[in-house]
């Protein structure tokens, strides 16, 4: 019997989403003879049952395009915000899945999507997820599509910042994305030759960063380029942040959880400008003029690089194999040159951060890059 499959993209967009839709779709439709529909705008479209037909020509010309042809959103299936209220939409989604005659649902997303997918899988749906994020923070997979492209973009930016920092004898701090993980900043910082790299996993002190800048000045380098992860914190801020997070994790009642979340949001808000604060502190300590460049959404936009196109295409094709074999409740993880099905229970709710003994960390230390500790 012909299998009918739904596909969606959820969470923040990342380069390579369209390449996965294409890789999955071509394999599913042309190789296995399945039918494919797309849900628009992520979980929102799944709840509202807004779909498009992806058979025919819809998959042509999208390998190289940025963003997602399906649109995306950051909703949660069990706490879907409608008219200001958080509603459990899992039953509605289950109903839509059956009324659309689906045999499987393929979800492209990051950590949040893995949690959504696990809930749908627990509710009896045949779900497969694929690892999307520029942050590279999804547990269970070697890497995620979008990451390699973001590293390219951020490396190019760091390269460019070098010549202007050098010309003006300035410190330039480049703030990179990555949420609570330092993969993107560490990779691009190393590839771009940053003098200091600050990541969430290693809380920094202004004194240690300033010492590295001074060390360079003594050697005749009157400029420094610093790659700062958006989630990096100085040691004091980190202690406040961790305490606020612990309150959220430990909160028993929903009332306590609401209060703890509000407190965490306040702490996050007060730390939002941390890169500018560090720049001011360094200017005072070192006497060098300091400037900040926030790379922001540039890191997520535009065409995927060739590494991501290849990864996206082969993971997409493997996902179609898994639908055919009826292997569900899994993430299609990148493993070396191949792919592996990892149960969602080993992925959902877990964050892959940079281990302190990781080779990239050790390499940075060996070549004299300051890590702020
Ligand atoms: O997870 C991807 C990511 O780009 C993070 O690096 C960043 O913190 C976040 O998304 C930004 O999210 P939003 O698109 O909701 O502003």
Coordinates of C-alpha atoms and ligand atoms in Angstrom, one line a residue:
X1 CA 0.0 0.0 0.0
X2 CA 1.2 3.5 -0.8
X3 CA 2.6 5.2 2.2
X4 CA 1.4 8.8 2.9
X5 CA 3.9 11.0 4.8
X6 CA 3.8 14.5 6.3
X7 CA 6.8 16.7 6.7
X8 CA 7.4 20.0 8.6
X9 CA 10.2 22.3 9.7
X10 CA 10.1 23.7 13.3
X11 CA 12.1 26.0 15.5
X12 CA 14.6 28.6 14.3
X13 CA 15.5 28.2 10.6
X14 CA 18.9 26.9 9.5
X15 CA 20.7 26.5 6.1
X16 CA 20.0 23.0 4.7
X17 CA 16.3 22.7 5.6
X18 CA 15.2 22.8 2.0
X19 CA 18.0 20.4 1.0
X20 CA 16.6 17.9 3.6
X21 CA 13.0 18.3 2.3
X22 CA 14.3 17.7 -1.2
X23 CA 16.5 14.7 -0.2
X24 CA 13.7 13.1 1.8
X25 CA 11.0 13.9 -0.8
X26 CA 12.9 12.7 -3.8
X27 CA 13.7 9.4 -2.1
X28 CA 10.2 9.0 -0.7
X29 CA 8.4 9.8 -3.8
X30 CA 10.6 8.6 -6.7
X31 CA 12.5 5.7 -5.0
X32 CA 9.7 4.3 -2.8
X33 CA 6.5 5.6 -4.4
X34 CA 5.2 7.4 -1.3
X35 CA 2.9 10.5 -1.2
X36 CA 4.2 13.6 0.5
X37 CA 2.4 16.6 2.0
X38 CA 4.0 19.5 3.9
X39 CA 2.6 21.2 7.0
X40 CA 3.1 25.0 6.8
X41 CA 4.7 27.0 9.6
X42 CA 5.9 24.1 11.8
X43 CA 3.7 23.0 14.7
X44 CA 1.3 25.8 14.0
X45 CA 0.4 24.3 10.6
X46 CA 0.1 20.8 12.2
X47 CA -2.4 22.2 14.8
X48 CA -4.3 24.2 12.2
X49 CA -4.0 21.4 9.6
X50 CA -2.6 23.7 6.9
X51 CA -0.9 21.6 4.3
X52 CA 0.6 21.8 0.8
X53 CA 1.1 19.0 -1.7
X54 CA 4.8 18.3 -2.2
X55 CA 4.5 15.8 -5.1
X56 CA 5.2 17.0 -8.6
X57 CA 7.5 20.0 -9.1
X58 CA 7.6 21.4 -5.6
X59 CA 11.0 19.9 -4.8
X60 CA 12.8 21.4 -7.8
X61 CA 15.4 24.1 -7.4
X62 CA 15.4 24.2 -3.6
X63 CA 18.7 22.4 -2.8
X64 CA 20.6 25.7 -2.7
X65 CA 18.0 28.0 -1.2
X66 CA 18.1 29.4 2.4
X67 CA 15.3 29.3 5.0
X68 CA 12.5 26.8 4.6
X69 CA 9.8 26.6 1.8
X70 CA 7.4 25.3 4.5
X71 CA 7.8 28.2 7.0
X72 CA 8.5 27.6 10.7
X73 CA 7.4 28.5 14.2
X74 CA 8.6 27.9 17.8
X75 CA 5.4 26.4 19.2
X76 CA 5.1 23.6 21.7
X77 CA 2.6 20.8 21.1
X78 CA 1.5 20.5 24.8
X79 CA 1.6 24.2 25.6
X80 CA 0.4 25.7 22.4
X81 CA -0.4 29.4 23.0
X82 CA -3.9 30.3 21.8
X83 CA -5.7 33.5 22.9
X84 CA -3.0 34.0 25.6
X85 CA -3.6 30.5 27.1
X86 CA -1.3 27.5 26.9
X87 CA -3.3 24.6 25.6
X88 CA -2.4 20.9 25.1
X89 CA -2.9 20.4 21.3
X90 CA -1.6 16.8 21.2
X91 CA -5.2 15.4 20.7
X92 CA -5.9 17.8 17.9
X93 CA -2.6 16.9 16.2
X94 CA -3.4 13.2 16.5
X95 CA -6.8 13.8 14.9
X96 CA -5.3 15.8 12.0
X97 CA -2.7 13.1 11.4
X98 CA -5.4 10.5 11.0
X99 CA -7.8 12.7 9.0
X100 CA -4.9 13.4 6.6
X101 CA -4.4 9.7 6.2
X102 CA -0.8 9.8 7.3
X103 CA 1.5 6.8 7.9
X104 CA 4.4 8.9 9.3
X105 CA 5.4 12.4 10.2
X106 CA 8.9 13.7 9.5
X107 CA 10.0 16.7 11.7
X108 CA 13.0 18.8 10.9
X109 CA 14.2 20.7 14.0
X110 CA 16.4 21.1 17.0
X111 CA 16.2 20.3 20.8
X112 CA 12.7 21.8 21.1
X113 CA 11.4 19.8 18.2
X114 CA 12.9 16.5 19.6
X115 CA 10.8 17.2 22.8
X116 CA 7.6 17.9 20.7
X117 CA 8.3 14.8 18.6
X118 CA 8.7 12.6 21.7
X119 CA 5.3 13.7 22.9
X120 CA 3.7 12.9 19.6
X121 CA 5.5 9.6 19.5
X122 CA 4.2 8.8 23.0
X123 CA 0.7 9.6 21.8
X124 CA 1.1 6.9 19.2
X125 CA 2.2 8.8 16.0
X126 CA 4.9 7.4 13.7
X127 CA 7.5 10.2 14.1
X128 CA 11.0 10.7 12.8
X129 CA 13.1 13.8 13.4
X130 CA 16.2 15.2 11.6
X131 CA 18.9 17.3 13.4
X132 CA 18.7 20.9 12.4
X133 CA 20.5 23.8 14.1
X134 CA 23.4 26.2 13.6
X135 CA 24.2 25.6 17.3
X136 CA 25.3 21.9 16.9
X137 CA 23.8 21.3 20.4
X138 CA 21.5 18.3 19.6
X139 CA 22.3 15.2 21.7
X140 CA 22.9 11.8 20.0
X141 CA 24.2 13.1 16.7
X142 CA 27.8 13.9 15.6
X143 CA 26.6 17.2 14.0
X144 CA 23.5 19.0 12.7
X145 CA 22.8 20.6 9.3
X146 CA 23.2 24.4 9.3
X147 CA 26.2 24.3 11.6
X148 CA 28.9 24.1 8.9
X149 CA 27.3 27.0 7.0
X150 CA 27.1 29.1 10.1
X151 CA 30.8 28.3 10.8
X152 CA 31.7 29.5 7.3
X153 CA 29.8 32.7 7.6
X154 CA 31.1 33.5 11.1
X155 CA 34.7 32.6 10.1
X156 CA 34.5 35.0 7.1
X157 CA 33.2 37.7 9.5
X158 CA 36.1 37.2 11.9
X159 CA 38.6 37.3 9.0
X160 CA 37.2 40.6 8.0
X161 CA 37.2 42.0 11.5
X162 CA 41.0 41.3 11.7
X163 CA 42.0 43.8 9.1
X164 CA 40.0 46.7 10.6
X165 CA 41.0 45.8 14.2
X166 CA 44.7 45.7 13.0
X167 CA 44.4 49.1 11.1
X168 CA 42.9 50.9 14.1
X169 CA 44.8 49.2 16.9
X170 CA 41.5 48.2 18.4
X171 CA 40.0 45.3 20.3
X172 CA 37.0 44.0 18.3
X173 CA 34.5 41.6 19.9
X174 CA 32.4 39.5 17.6
X175 CA 29.3 38.1 19.2
X176 CA 28.2 34.8 17.7
X177 CA 25.0 32.7 18.2
X178 CA 24.9 29.2 19.7
X179 CA 22.3 29.6 22.5
X180 CA 23.7 27.7 25.5
X181 CA 26.5 25.9 23.6
X182 CA 29.9 27.1 22.4
X183 CA 30.4 25.0 19.3
X184 CA 29.8 27.7 16.8
X185 CA 32.0 30.2 18.5
X186 CA 34.8 27.7 19.2
X187 CA 34.8 26.4 15.6
X188 CA 34.6 29.8 13.9
X189 CA 37.0 31.4 16.5
X190 CA 39.6 28.7 15.8
X191 CA 39.1 28.8 12.0
X192 CA 39.2 32.6 11.9
X193 CA 42.2 32.9 14.2
X194 CA 40.5 34.8 17.1
X195 CA 42.9 35.7 19.9
X196 CA 40.4 35.0 22.6
X197 CA 37.4 32.7 22.4
X198 CA 34.7 32.9 25.1
X199 CA 32.1 30.1 25.3
X200 CA 29.3 29.3 27.8
X201 CA 31.0 26.2 29.0
X202 CA 34.0 28.2 30.3
X203 CA 33.0 31.2 32.5
X204 CA 35.5 34.0 31.9
X205 CA 37.0 36.8 34.0
X206 CA 37.7 40.2 32.6
X207 CA 41.2 40.0 34.1
X208 CA 42.0 36.8 32.2
X209 CA 40.8 38.3 28.9
X210 CA 42.7 41.6 29.6
X211 CA 45.9 39.6 30.4
X212 CA 45.8 37.9 27.0
X213 CA 45.4 41.3 25.3
X214 CA 48.3 42.7 27.3
X215 CA 50.4 39.6 26.5
X216 CA 49.8 40.3 22.8
X217 CA 50.6 44.0 23.2
X218 CA 53.9 43.1 24.8
X219 CA 54.7 41.0 21.7
X220 CA 53.9 44.0 19.5
X221 CA 50.3 43.2 18.5
X222 CA 48.4 46.3 19.2
X223 CA 45.0 44.8 18.3
X224 CA 43.0 41.7 19.4
X225 CA 40.0 39.9 17.9
X226 CA 37.7 38.2 20.5
X227 CA 35.0 35.7 19.5
X228 CA 32.2 35.8 22.2
X229 CA 29.4 33.3 22.3
X230 CA 26.0 34.9 23.0
X231 CA 25.7 32.5 25.9
X232 CA 29.2 33.1 27.4
X233 CA 29.1 34.7 30.8
X234 CA 31.7 36.1 33.2
X235 CA 32.1 34.1 36.4
X236 CA 29.8 36.2 38.5
X237 CA 27.0 36.4 35.9
X238 CA 27.3 32.6 35.4
X239 CA 26.7 31.9 39.1
X240 CA 23.6 34.1 39.0
X241 CA 22.4 32.5 35.8
X242 CA 23.0 28.9 37.1
X243 CA 21.2 29.7 40.4
X244 CA 18.2 31.0 38.4
X245 CA 18.1 28.0 36.2
X246 CA 18.3 25.7 39.2
X247 CA 15.2 27.4 40.7
X248 CA 13.3 26.6 37.4
X249 CA 14.4 22.9 37.4
X250 CA 13.6 22.5 41.1
X251 CA 10.2 24.3 41.1
X252 CA 7.5 22.0 42.3
X253 CA 4.1 23.7 41.8
X254 CA 3.2 25.4 38.5
X255 CA 3.0 28.7 40.6
X256 CA 6.6 28.3 41.7
X257 CA 7.6 27.4 38.1
X258 CA 6.0 30.5 36.8
X259 CA 7.8 32.7 39.4
X260 CA 11.1 30.9 38.8
X261 CA 10.8 31.4 35.0
X262 CA 10.0 35.1 35.4
X263 CA 13.1 35.4 37.6
X264 CA 15.3 33.6 35.0
X265 CA 13.9 35.9 32.3
X266 CA 14.9 39.0 34.4
X267 CA 18.4 37.6 35.0
X268 CA 18.8 36.8 31.2
X269 CA 17.6 40.4 30.4
X270 CA 20.1 41.9 32.7
X271 CA 22.9 39.9 31.1
X272 CA 21.8 40.5 27.5
X273 CA 24.4 43.2 26.8
X274 CA 27.3 41.2 28.3
X275 CA 29.5 41.6 25.2
X276 CA 29.1 45.4 25.3
X277 CA 29.9 45.4 29.0
X278 CA 33.0 43.3 28.4
X279 CA 34.1 45.8 25.7
X280 CA 33.8 48.7 28.1
X281 CA 35.7 46.8 30.8
X282 CA 38.5 45.9 28.4
X283 CA 38.8 49.5 27.1
X284 CA 39.3 50.6 30.7
X285 CA 41.8 47.8 31.6
X286 CA 43.9 47.8 28.4
X287 CA 43.6 51.4 27.1
X288 CA 42.8 50.0 23.7
X289 CA 39.6 51.3 21.9
X290 CA 37.0 48.5 21.8
X291 CA 34.2 47.8 19.4
X292 CA 31.4 45.2 19.2
X293 CA 30.0 43.4 16.2
X294 CA 26.9 41.3 16.7
X295 CA 26.7 38.8 13.8
X296 CA 23.1 37.8 14.6
X297 CA 20.8 36.3 12.0
X298 CA 23.3 36.6 9.2
X299 CA 24.6 33.4 10.6
X300 CA 21.3 31.6 9.8
X301 CA 20.4 33.1 6.5
X302 CA 21.2 32.3 2.9
X303 CA 22.4 29.2 0.9
X304 CA 23.8 26.1 2.7
X305 CA 27.5 25.4 2.1
X306 CA 28.4 22.2 0.3
X307 CA 29.1 20.3 3.5
X308 CA 25.5 21.0 4.7
X309 CA 24.0 20.2 1.3
X310 CA 25.7 16.8 1.4
X311 CA 24.7 16.1 5.0
X312 CA 21.1 17.3 4.5
X313 CA 20.7 15.2 1.4
X314 CA 22.0 12.0 2.8
X315 CA 20.1 12.3 6.2
X316 CA 16.9 13.1 4.2
X317 CA 17.4 10.0 2.1
X318 CA 18.1 7.9 5.2
X319 CA 14.9 9.2 6.8
X320 CA 12.9 7.9 3.8
X321 CA 14.6 4.5 4.2
X322 CA 13.5 4.5 7.9
X323 CA 9.9 5.3 7.0
X324 CA 9.9 2.4 4.5
X325 CA 11.4 0.1 7.2
X326 CA 8.8 1.5 9.7
X327 CA 11.5 2.5 12.2
X328 CA 9.8 5.3 14.2
X329 CA 10.3 7.3 17.4
X330 CA 13.9 8.1 16.3
X331 CA 16.3 10.9 15.4
X332 CA 18.2 10.4 12.1
X333 CA 21.7 11.1 13.6
X334 CA 24.8 11.9 11.6
X335 CA 27.4 9.3 12.5
X336 CA 30.8 9.6 10.7
X337 CA 30.1 9.3 6.9
X338 CA 26.8 7.5 7.6
X339 CA 23.7 7.9 9.6
X340 CA 22.1 6.1 12.6
X341 CA 18.6 5.9 14.1
X342 CA 18.8 7.1 17.7
X343 CA 15.6 6.7 20.0
X344 CA 14.0 10.0 20.8
X345 CA 14.2 9.1 24.5
X346 CA 18.0 9.5 24.3
X347 CA 17.7 12.9 22.6
X348 CA 14.7 14.8 24.0
X349 CA 15.5 17.2 26.8
X350 CA 19.3 16.7 26.5
X351 CA 21.7 19.4 25.4
X352 CA 25.1 18.7 23.8
X353 CA 27.6 21.2 25.1
X354 CA 31.3 21.4 24.5
X355 CA 33.2 19.0 26.8
X356 CA 36.0 20.8 28.6
X357 CA 38.5 18.2 27.4
X358 CA 37.3 18.4 23.8
X359 CA 40.0 18.4 21.1
X360 CA 39.0 21.9 19.9
X361 CA 39.4 23.3 23.5
X362 CA 42.8 21.6 23.9
X363 CA 43.9 22.8 20.5
X364 CA 42.9 26.4 21.4
X365 CA 44.9 26.2 24.6
X366 CA 48.0 24.7 22.8
X367 CA 48.1 27.5 20.2
X368 CA 47.8 30.2 22.9
X369 CA 44.2 31.3 22.3
X370 CA 42.8 32.8 25.5
X371 CA 39.7 31.1 26.8
X372 CA 39.0 33.6 29.5
X373 CA 39.7 31.3 32.5
Ligands
LIG1 O1 18.9 27.8 17.9 C1 19.3 28.6 16.8 C2 19.4 30.1 17.2 O2 19.8 30.8 16.1 C3 20.3 30.3 18.4 O3 21.7 30.3 18.1 C4 19.8 31.7 18.9 O4 20.0 31.8 20.3 C5 18.3 31.5 18.7 O5 18.1 30.6 17.7 C6 17.6 32.8 18.2 O6 16.2 32.5 18.2 P1 15.1 33.4 17.6 O7 15.0 33.1 16.1 O8 13.9 32.9 18.3 O9 15.4 34.8 17.8

